[in-house]
PDB file of C-alpha atoms in Angstrom:
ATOM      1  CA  UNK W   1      92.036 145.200 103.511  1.00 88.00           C
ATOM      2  CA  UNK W   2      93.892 144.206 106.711  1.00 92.00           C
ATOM      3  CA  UNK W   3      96.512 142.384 106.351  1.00 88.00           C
ATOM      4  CA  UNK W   4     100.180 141.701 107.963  1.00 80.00           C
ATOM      5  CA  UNK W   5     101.922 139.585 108.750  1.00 82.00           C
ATOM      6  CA  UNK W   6      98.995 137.424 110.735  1.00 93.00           C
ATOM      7  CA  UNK W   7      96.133 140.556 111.353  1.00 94.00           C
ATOM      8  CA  UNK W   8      94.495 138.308 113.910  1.00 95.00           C
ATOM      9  CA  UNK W   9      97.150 138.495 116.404  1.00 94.00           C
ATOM     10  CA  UNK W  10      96.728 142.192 116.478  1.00 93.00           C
ATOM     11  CA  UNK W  11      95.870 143.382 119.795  1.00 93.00           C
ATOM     12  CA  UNK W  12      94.593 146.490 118.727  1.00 94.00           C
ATOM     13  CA  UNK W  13      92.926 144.579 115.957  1.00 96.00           C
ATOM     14  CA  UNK W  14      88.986 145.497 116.898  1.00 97.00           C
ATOM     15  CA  UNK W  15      90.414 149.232 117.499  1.00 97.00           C
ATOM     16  CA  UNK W  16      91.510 149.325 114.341  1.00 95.00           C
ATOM     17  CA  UNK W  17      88.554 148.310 112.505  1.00 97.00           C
ATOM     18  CA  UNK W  18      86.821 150.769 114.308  1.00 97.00           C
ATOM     19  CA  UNK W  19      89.228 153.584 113.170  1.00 95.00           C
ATOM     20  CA  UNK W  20      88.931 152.534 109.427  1.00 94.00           C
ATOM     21  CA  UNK W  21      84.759 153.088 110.351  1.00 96.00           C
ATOM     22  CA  UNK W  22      82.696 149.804 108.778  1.00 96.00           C
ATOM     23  CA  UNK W  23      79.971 152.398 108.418  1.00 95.00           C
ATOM     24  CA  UNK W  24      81.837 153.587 105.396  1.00 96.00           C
ATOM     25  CA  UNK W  25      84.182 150.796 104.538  1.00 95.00           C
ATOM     26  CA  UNK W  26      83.918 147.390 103.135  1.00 96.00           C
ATOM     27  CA  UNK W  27      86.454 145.471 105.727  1.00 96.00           C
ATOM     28  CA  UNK W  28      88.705 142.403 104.565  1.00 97.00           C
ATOM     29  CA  UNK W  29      90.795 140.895 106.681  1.00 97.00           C
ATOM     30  CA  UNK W  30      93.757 138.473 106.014  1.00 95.00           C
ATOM     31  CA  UNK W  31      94.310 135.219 107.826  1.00 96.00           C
ATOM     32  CA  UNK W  32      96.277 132.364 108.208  1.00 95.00           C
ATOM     33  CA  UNK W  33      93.060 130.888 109.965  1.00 96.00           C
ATOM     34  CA  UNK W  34      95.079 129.662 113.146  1.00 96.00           C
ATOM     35  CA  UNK W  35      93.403 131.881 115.694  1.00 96.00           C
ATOM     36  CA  UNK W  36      89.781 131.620 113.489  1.00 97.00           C
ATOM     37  CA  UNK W  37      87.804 129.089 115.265  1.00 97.00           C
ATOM     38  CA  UNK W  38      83.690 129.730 116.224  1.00 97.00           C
ATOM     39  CA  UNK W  39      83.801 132.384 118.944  1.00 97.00           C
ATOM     40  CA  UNK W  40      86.092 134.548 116.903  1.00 97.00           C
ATOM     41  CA  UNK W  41      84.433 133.804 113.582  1.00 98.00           C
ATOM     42  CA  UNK W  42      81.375 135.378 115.181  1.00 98.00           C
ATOM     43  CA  UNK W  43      83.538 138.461 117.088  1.00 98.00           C
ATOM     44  CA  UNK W  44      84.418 139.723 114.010  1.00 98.00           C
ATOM     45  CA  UNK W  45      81.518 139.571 112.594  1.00 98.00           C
ATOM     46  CA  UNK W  46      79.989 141.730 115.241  1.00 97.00           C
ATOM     47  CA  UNK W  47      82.711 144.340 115.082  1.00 97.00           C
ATOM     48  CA  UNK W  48      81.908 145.182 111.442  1.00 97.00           C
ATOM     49  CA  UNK W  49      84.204 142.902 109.523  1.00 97.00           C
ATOM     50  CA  UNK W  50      82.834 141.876 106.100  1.00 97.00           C
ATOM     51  CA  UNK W  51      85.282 139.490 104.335  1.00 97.00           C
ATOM     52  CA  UNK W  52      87.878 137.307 105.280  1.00 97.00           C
ATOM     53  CA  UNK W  53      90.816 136.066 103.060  1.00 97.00           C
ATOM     54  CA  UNK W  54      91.941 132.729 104.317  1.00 97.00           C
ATOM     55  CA  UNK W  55      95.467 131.587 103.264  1.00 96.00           C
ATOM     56  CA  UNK W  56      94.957 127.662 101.970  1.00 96.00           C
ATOM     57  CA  UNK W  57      98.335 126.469 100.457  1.00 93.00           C
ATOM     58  CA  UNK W  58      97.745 123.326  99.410  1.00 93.00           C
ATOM     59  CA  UNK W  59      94.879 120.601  99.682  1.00 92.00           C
ATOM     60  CA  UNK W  60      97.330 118.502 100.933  1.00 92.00           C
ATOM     61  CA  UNK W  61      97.828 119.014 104.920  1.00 94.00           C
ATOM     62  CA  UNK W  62     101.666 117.863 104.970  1.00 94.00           C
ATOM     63  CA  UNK W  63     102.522 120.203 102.250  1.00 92.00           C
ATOM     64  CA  UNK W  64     100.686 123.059 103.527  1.00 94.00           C
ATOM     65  CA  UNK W  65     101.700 122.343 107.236  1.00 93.00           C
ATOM     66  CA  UNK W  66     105.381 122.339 105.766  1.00 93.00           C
ATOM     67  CA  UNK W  67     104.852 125.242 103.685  1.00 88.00           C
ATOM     68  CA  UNK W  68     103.753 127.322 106.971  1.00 90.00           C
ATOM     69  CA  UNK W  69     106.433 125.258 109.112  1.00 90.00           C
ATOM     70  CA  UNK W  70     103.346 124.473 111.651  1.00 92.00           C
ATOM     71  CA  UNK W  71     102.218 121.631 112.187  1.00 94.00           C
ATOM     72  CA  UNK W  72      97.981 121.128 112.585  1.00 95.00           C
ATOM     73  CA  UNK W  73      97.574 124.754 110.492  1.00 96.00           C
ATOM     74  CA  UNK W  74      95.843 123.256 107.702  1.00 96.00           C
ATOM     75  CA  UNK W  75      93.725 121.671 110.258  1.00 97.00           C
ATOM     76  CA  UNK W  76      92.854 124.842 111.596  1.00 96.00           C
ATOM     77  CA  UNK W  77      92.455 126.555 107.912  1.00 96.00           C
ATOM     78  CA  UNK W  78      89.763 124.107 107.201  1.00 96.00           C
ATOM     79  CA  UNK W  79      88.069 124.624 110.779  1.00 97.00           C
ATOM     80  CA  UNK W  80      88.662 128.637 110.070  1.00 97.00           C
ATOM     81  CA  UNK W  81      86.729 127.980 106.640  1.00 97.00           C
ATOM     82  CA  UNK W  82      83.431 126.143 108.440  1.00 97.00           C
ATOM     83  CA  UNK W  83      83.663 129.153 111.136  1.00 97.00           C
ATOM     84  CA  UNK W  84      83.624 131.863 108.786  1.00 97.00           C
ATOM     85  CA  UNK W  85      80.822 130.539 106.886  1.00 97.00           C
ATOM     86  CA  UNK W  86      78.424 129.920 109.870  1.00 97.00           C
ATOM     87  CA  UNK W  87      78.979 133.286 111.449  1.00 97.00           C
ATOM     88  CA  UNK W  88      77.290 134.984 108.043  1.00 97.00           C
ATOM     89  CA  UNK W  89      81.291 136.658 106.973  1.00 97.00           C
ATOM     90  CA  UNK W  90      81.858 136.282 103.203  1.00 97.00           C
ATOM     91  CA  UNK W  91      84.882 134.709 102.727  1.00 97.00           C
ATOM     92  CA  UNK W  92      87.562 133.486  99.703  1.00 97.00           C
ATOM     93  CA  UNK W  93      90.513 131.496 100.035  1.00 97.00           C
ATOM     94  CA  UNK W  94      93.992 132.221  98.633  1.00 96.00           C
ATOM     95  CA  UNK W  95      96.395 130.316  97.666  1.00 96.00           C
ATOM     96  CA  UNK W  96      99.879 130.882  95.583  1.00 95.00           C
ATOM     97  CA  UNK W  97     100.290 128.995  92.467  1.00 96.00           C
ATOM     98  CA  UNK W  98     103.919 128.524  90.901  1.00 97.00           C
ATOM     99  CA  UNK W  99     104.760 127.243  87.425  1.00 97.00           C
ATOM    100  CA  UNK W 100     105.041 123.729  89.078  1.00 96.00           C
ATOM    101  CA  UNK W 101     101.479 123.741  90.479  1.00 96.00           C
ATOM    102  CA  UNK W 102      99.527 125.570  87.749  1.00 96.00           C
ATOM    103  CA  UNK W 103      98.591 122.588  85.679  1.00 96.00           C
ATOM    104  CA  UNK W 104      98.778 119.928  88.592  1.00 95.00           C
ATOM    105  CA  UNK W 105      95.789 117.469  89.612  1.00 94.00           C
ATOM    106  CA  UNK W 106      95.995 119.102  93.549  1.00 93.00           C
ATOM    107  CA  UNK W 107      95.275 122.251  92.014  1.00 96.00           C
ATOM    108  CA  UNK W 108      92.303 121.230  90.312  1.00 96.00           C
ATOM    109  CA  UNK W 109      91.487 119.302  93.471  1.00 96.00           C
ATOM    110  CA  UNK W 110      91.736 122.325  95.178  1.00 96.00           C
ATOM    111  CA  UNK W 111      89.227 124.584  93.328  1.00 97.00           C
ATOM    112  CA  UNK W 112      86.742 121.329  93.557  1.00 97.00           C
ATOM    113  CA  UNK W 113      86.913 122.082  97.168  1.00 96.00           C
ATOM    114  CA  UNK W 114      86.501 125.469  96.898  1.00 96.00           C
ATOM    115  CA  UNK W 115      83.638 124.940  94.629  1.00 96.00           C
ATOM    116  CA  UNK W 116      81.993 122.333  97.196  1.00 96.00           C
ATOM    117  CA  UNK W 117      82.339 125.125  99.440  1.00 95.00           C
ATOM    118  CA  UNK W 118      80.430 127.686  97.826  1.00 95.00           C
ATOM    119  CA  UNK W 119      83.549 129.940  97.647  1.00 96.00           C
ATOM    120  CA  UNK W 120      86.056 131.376  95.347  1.00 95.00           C
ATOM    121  CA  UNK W 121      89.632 131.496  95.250  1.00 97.00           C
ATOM    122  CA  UNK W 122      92.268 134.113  94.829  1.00 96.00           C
ATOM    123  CA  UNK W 123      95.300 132.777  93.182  1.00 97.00           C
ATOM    124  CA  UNK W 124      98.567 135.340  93.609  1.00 95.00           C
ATOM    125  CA  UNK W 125     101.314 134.126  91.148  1.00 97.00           C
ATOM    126  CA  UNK W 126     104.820 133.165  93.147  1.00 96.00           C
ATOM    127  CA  UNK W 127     106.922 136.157  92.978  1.00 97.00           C
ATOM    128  CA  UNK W 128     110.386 135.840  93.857  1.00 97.00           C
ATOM    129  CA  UNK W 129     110.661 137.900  96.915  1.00 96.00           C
ATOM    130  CA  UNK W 130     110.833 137.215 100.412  1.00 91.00           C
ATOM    131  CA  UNK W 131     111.797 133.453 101.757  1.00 90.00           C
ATOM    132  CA  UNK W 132     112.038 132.697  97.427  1.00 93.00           C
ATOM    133  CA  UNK W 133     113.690 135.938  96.689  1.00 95.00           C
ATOM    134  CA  UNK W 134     115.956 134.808  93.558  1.00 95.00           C
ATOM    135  CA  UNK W 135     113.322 132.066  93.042  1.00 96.00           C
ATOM    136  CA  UNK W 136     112.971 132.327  89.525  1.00 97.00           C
ATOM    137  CA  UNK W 137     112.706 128.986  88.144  1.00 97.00           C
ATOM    138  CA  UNK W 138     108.659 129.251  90.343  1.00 97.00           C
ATOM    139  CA  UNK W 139     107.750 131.821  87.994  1.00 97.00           C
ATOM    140  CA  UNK W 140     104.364 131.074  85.585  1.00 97.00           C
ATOM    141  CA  UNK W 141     104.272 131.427  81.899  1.00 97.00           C
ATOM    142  CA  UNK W 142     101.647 133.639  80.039  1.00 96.00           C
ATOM    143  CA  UNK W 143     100.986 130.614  79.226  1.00 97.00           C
ATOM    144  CA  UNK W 144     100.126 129.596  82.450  1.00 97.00           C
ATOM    145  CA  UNK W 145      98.309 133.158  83.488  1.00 96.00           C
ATOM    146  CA  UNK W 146      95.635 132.280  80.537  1.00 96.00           C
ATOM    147  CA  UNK W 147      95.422 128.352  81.592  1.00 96.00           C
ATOM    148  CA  UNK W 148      94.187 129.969  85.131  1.00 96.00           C
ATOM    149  CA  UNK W 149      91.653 132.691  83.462  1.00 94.00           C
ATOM    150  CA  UNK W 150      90.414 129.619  81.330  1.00 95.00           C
ATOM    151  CA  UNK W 151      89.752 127.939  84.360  1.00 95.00           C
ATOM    152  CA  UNK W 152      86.918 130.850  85.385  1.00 90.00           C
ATOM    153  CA  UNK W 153      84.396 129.212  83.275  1.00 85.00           C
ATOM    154  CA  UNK W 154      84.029 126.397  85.545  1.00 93.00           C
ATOM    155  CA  UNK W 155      85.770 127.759  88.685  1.00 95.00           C
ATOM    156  CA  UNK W 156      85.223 130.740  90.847  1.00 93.00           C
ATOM    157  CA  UNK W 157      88.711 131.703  90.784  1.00 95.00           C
ATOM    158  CA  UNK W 158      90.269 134.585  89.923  1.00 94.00           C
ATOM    159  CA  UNK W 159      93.077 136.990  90.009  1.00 95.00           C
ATOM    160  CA  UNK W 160      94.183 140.453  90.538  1.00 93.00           C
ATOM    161  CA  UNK W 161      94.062 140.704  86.394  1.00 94.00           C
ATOM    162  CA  UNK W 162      90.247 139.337  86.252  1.00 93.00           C
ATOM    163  CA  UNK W 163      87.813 142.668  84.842  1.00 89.00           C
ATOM    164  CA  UNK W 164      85.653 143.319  87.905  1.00 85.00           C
ATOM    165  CA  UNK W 165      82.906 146.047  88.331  1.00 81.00           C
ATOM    166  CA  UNK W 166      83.224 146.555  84.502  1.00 84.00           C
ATOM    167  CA  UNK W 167      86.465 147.574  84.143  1.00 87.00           C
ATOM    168  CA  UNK W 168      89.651 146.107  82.876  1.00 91.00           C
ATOM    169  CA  UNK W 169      92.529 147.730  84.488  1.00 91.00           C
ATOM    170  CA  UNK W 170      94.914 144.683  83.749  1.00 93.00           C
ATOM    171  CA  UNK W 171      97.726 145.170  86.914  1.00 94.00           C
ATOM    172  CA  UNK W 172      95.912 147.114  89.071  1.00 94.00           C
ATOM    173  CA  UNK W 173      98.937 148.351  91.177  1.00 96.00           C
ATOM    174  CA  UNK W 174      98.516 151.985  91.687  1.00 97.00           C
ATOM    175  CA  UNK W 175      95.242 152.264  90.086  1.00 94.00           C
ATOM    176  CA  UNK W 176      93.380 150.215  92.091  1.00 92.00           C
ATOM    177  CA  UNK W 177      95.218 148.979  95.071  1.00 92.00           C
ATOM    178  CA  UNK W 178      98.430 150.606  96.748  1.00 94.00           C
ATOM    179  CA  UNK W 179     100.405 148.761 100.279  1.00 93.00           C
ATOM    180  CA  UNK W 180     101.105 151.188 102.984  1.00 92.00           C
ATOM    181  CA  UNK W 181     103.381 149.902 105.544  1.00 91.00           C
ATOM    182  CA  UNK W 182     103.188 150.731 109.092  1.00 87.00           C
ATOM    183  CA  UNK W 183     105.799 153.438 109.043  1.00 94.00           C
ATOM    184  CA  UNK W 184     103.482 154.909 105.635  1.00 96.00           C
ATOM    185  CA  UNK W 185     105.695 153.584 103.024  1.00 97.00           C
ATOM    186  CA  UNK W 186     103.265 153.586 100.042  1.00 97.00           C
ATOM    187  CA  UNK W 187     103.859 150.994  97.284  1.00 97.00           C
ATOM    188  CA  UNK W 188     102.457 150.152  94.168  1.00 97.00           C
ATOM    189  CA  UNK W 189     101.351 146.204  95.511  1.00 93.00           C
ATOM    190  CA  UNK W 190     103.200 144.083  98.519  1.00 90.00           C
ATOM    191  CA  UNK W 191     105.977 142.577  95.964  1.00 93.00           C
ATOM    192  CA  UNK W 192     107.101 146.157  94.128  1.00 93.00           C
ATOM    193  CA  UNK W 193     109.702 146.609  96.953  1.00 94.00           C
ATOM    194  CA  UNK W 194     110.201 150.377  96.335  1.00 97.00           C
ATOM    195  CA  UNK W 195     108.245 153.304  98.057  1.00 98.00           C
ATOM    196  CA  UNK W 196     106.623 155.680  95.220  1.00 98.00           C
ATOM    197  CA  UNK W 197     106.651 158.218  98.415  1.00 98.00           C
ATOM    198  CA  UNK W 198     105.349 158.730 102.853  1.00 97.00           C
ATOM    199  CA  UNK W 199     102.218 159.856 103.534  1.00 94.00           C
ATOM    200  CA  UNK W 200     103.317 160.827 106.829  1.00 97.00           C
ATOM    201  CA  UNK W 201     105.814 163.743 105.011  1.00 97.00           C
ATOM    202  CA  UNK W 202     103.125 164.608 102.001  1.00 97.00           C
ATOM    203  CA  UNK W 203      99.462 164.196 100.568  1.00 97.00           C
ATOM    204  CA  UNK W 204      98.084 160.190  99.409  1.00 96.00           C
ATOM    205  CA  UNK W 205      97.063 162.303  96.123  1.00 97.00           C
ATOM    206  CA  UNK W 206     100.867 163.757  95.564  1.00 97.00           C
ATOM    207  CA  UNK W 207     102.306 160.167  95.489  1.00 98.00           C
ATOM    208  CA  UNK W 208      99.446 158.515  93.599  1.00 97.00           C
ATOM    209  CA  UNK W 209     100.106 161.076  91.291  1.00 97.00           C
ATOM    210  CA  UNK W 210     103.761 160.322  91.082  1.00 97.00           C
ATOM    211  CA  UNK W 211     102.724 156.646  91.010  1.00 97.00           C
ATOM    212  CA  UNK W 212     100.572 157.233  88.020  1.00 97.00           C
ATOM    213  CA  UNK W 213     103.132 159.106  85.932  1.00 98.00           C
ATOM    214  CA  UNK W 214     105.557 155.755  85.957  1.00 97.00           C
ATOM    215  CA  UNK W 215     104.673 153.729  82.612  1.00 97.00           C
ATOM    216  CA  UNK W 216     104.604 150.686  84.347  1.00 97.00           C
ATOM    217  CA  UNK W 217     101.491 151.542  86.380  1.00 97.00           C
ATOM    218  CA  UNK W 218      99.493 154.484  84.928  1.00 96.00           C
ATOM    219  CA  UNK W 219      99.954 152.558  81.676  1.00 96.00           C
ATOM    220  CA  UNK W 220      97.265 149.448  80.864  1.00 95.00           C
ATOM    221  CA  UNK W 221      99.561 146.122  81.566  1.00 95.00           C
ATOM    222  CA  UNK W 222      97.905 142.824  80.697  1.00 94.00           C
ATOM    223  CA  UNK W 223     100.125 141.259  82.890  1.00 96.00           C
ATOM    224  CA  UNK W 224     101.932 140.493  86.137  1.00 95.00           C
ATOM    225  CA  UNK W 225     105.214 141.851  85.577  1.00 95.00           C
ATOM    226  CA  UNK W 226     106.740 140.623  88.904  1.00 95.00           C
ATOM    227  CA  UNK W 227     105.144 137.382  88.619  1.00 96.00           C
ATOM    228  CA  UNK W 228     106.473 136.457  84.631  1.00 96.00           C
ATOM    229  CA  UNK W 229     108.350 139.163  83.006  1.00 96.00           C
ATOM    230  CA  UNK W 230     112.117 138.262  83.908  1.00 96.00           C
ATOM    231  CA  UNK W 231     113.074 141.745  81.874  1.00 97.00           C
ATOM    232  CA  UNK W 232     111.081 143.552  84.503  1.00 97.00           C
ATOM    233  CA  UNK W 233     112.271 141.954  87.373  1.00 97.00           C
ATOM    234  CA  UNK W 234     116.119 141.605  86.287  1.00 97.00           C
ATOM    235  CA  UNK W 235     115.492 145.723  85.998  1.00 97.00           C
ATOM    236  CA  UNK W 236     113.383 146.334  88.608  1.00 97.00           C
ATOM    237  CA  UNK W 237     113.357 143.897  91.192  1.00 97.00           C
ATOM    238  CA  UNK W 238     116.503 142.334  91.382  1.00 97.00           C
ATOM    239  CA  UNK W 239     118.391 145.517  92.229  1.00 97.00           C
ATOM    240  CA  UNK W 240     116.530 145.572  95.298  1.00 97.00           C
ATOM    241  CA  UNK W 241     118.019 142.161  97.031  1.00 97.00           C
ATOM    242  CA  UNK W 242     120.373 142.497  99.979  1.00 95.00           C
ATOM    243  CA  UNK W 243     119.159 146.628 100.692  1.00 96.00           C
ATOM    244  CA  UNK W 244     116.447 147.827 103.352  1.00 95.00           C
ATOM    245  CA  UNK W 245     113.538 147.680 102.169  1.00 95.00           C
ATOM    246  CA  UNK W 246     111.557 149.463 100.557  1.00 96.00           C
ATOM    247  CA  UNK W 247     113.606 151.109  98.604  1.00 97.00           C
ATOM    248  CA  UNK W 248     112.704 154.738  97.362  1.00 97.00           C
ATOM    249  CA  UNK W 249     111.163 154.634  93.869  1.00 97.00           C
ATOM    250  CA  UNK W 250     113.983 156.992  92.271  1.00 96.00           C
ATOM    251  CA  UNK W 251     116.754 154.830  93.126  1.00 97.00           C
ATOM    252  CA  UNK W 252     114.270 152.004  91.008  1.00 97.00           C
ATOM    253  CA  UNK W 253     113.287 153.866  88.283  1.00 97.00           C
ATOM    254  CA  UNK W 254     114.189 156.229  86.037  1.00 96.00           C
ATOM    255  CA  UNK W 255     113.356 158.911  83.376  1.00 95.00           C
ATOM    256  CA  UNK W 256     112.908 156.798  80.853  1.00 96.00           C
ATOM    257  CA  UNK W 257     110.169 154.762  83.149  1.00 97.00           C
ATOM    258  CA  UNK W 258     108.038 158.469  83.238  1.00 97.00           C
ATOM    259  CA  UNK W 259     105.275 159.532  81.167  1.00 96.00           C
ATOM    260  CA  UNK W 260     105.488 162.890  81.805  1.00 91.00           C
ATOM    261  CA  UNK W 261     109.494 163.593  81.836  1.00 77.00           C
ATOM    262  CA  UNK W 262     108.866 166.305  84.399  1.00 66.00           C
TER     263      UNK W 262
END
């Protein structure tokens, strides 16, 4: 997946789909939707892109404009959703759900929409990081994780814990899915804000490796541990506030956090 920051204001953007070869990859791209009208809709659809993931934070358009702090982007997110869909590129929305939203009537609203569509959604769980780093009070339940799986019988709408392929991996950081920054920074998912190591100074497979031996992600986890579990991030997370990140993983974690102690 491409994603940023806002991928579509790349200018190197069609060179680098052509570097990650859609001959042999499956290409998503991230976007806001602000720069997705027709002409580009069908532009990246001739360069090899697959998938889009729009960003749709709220049905409403003054919350979402607010949310983005630009005003006429849910206008364009809708128009980005009717582009994607007549240039032939699959495409999902994604929106963040906090403990305040979960159960509200928008959010239902907004999966009717996505339904009328004839697309799914992605829901991330708030995490408090970035502009709602110390945000805690936005944090779901369990609770409200299984409310939102419920909701898969009659929604297409799913999560990063949803079984796919087969396989339930539960938090798929490391396993499935690692961030790599520009500077090649590898970490676990985009909220973990520690580095588990640089593939520009050693080999993908060392740090995976290294990724794998900490509990918290070569271990089965049925959960989102930066989205609910306040132990986790009080431990984990928390200590990261106010330095550069990412962090390196062995200021973060510790023997105790290893399978293997060596």
């Amino acid at each position: 997946m491409i994603t940023g920051g806002e991928p579509l204001v790349f200018k190197d953007f069609d060179q680098l789909v052509e570097a990650i070869d859609p001959q042999k990859f499956y290409i998503t791209s991230d976007t806001n939707g602000w720069l997705l009208d027709a002409e580009r809709a069908k532009h990246l659809k001739s360069i090899g892109v697959d998938k889009i993931q729009l960003s749709l934070d709220s049905l409403d358009a003054e919350e979402h404009d607010a949310f983005r702090n630009a005003p006429g982007s849910h206008a364009r997110a809708i128009r980005a959703i009717d582009a994607a869909l007549d240039a032939g590129l699959n495409i999902i929305l994604s929106t963040v759900v906090t403990h305040q939203r979960v159960r509200s009537e928008e959010f239902i609203e907004y999966l009717e929409f996505a339904k009328s569509k004839g697309v799914g959604t992605f829901v991330t769980y708030a995490k408090p990081v970035g502009a709602w780093e110390g945000n805690f009070d936005a944090l779901v339940t369990k609770d409200d994780m299984k409310y939102v799986a419920d909701l898969a019988d009659k929604y297409n709408v799913f999560t990063h814990l949803t079984p796919s392929y087969g396989l339930d991996l539960g938090c798929i950081a490391v396993k499935r899915m690692i961030s790599i920054t520009q500077y090649g920074d590898v970490m676990p998912c985009p909220y973990m804000q520690t580095s588990i190591g640089n593939f520009f100074e050693e080999p993908l497979k060392d740090i995976i490796d290294r990724g794998m031996n900490i509990k918290w992600f070569g271990k089965h986890i049925d959960t989102c541990l930066i989205a609910e579990s306040r132990p986790f991030i009080d431990k984990y997370l928390v200590p990261t506030y106010g330095k550069k990140l990412p962090v390196k993983w062995d200021e973060i974690y510790g023997p105790e956090d290893m399978i293997k102690k060596n």
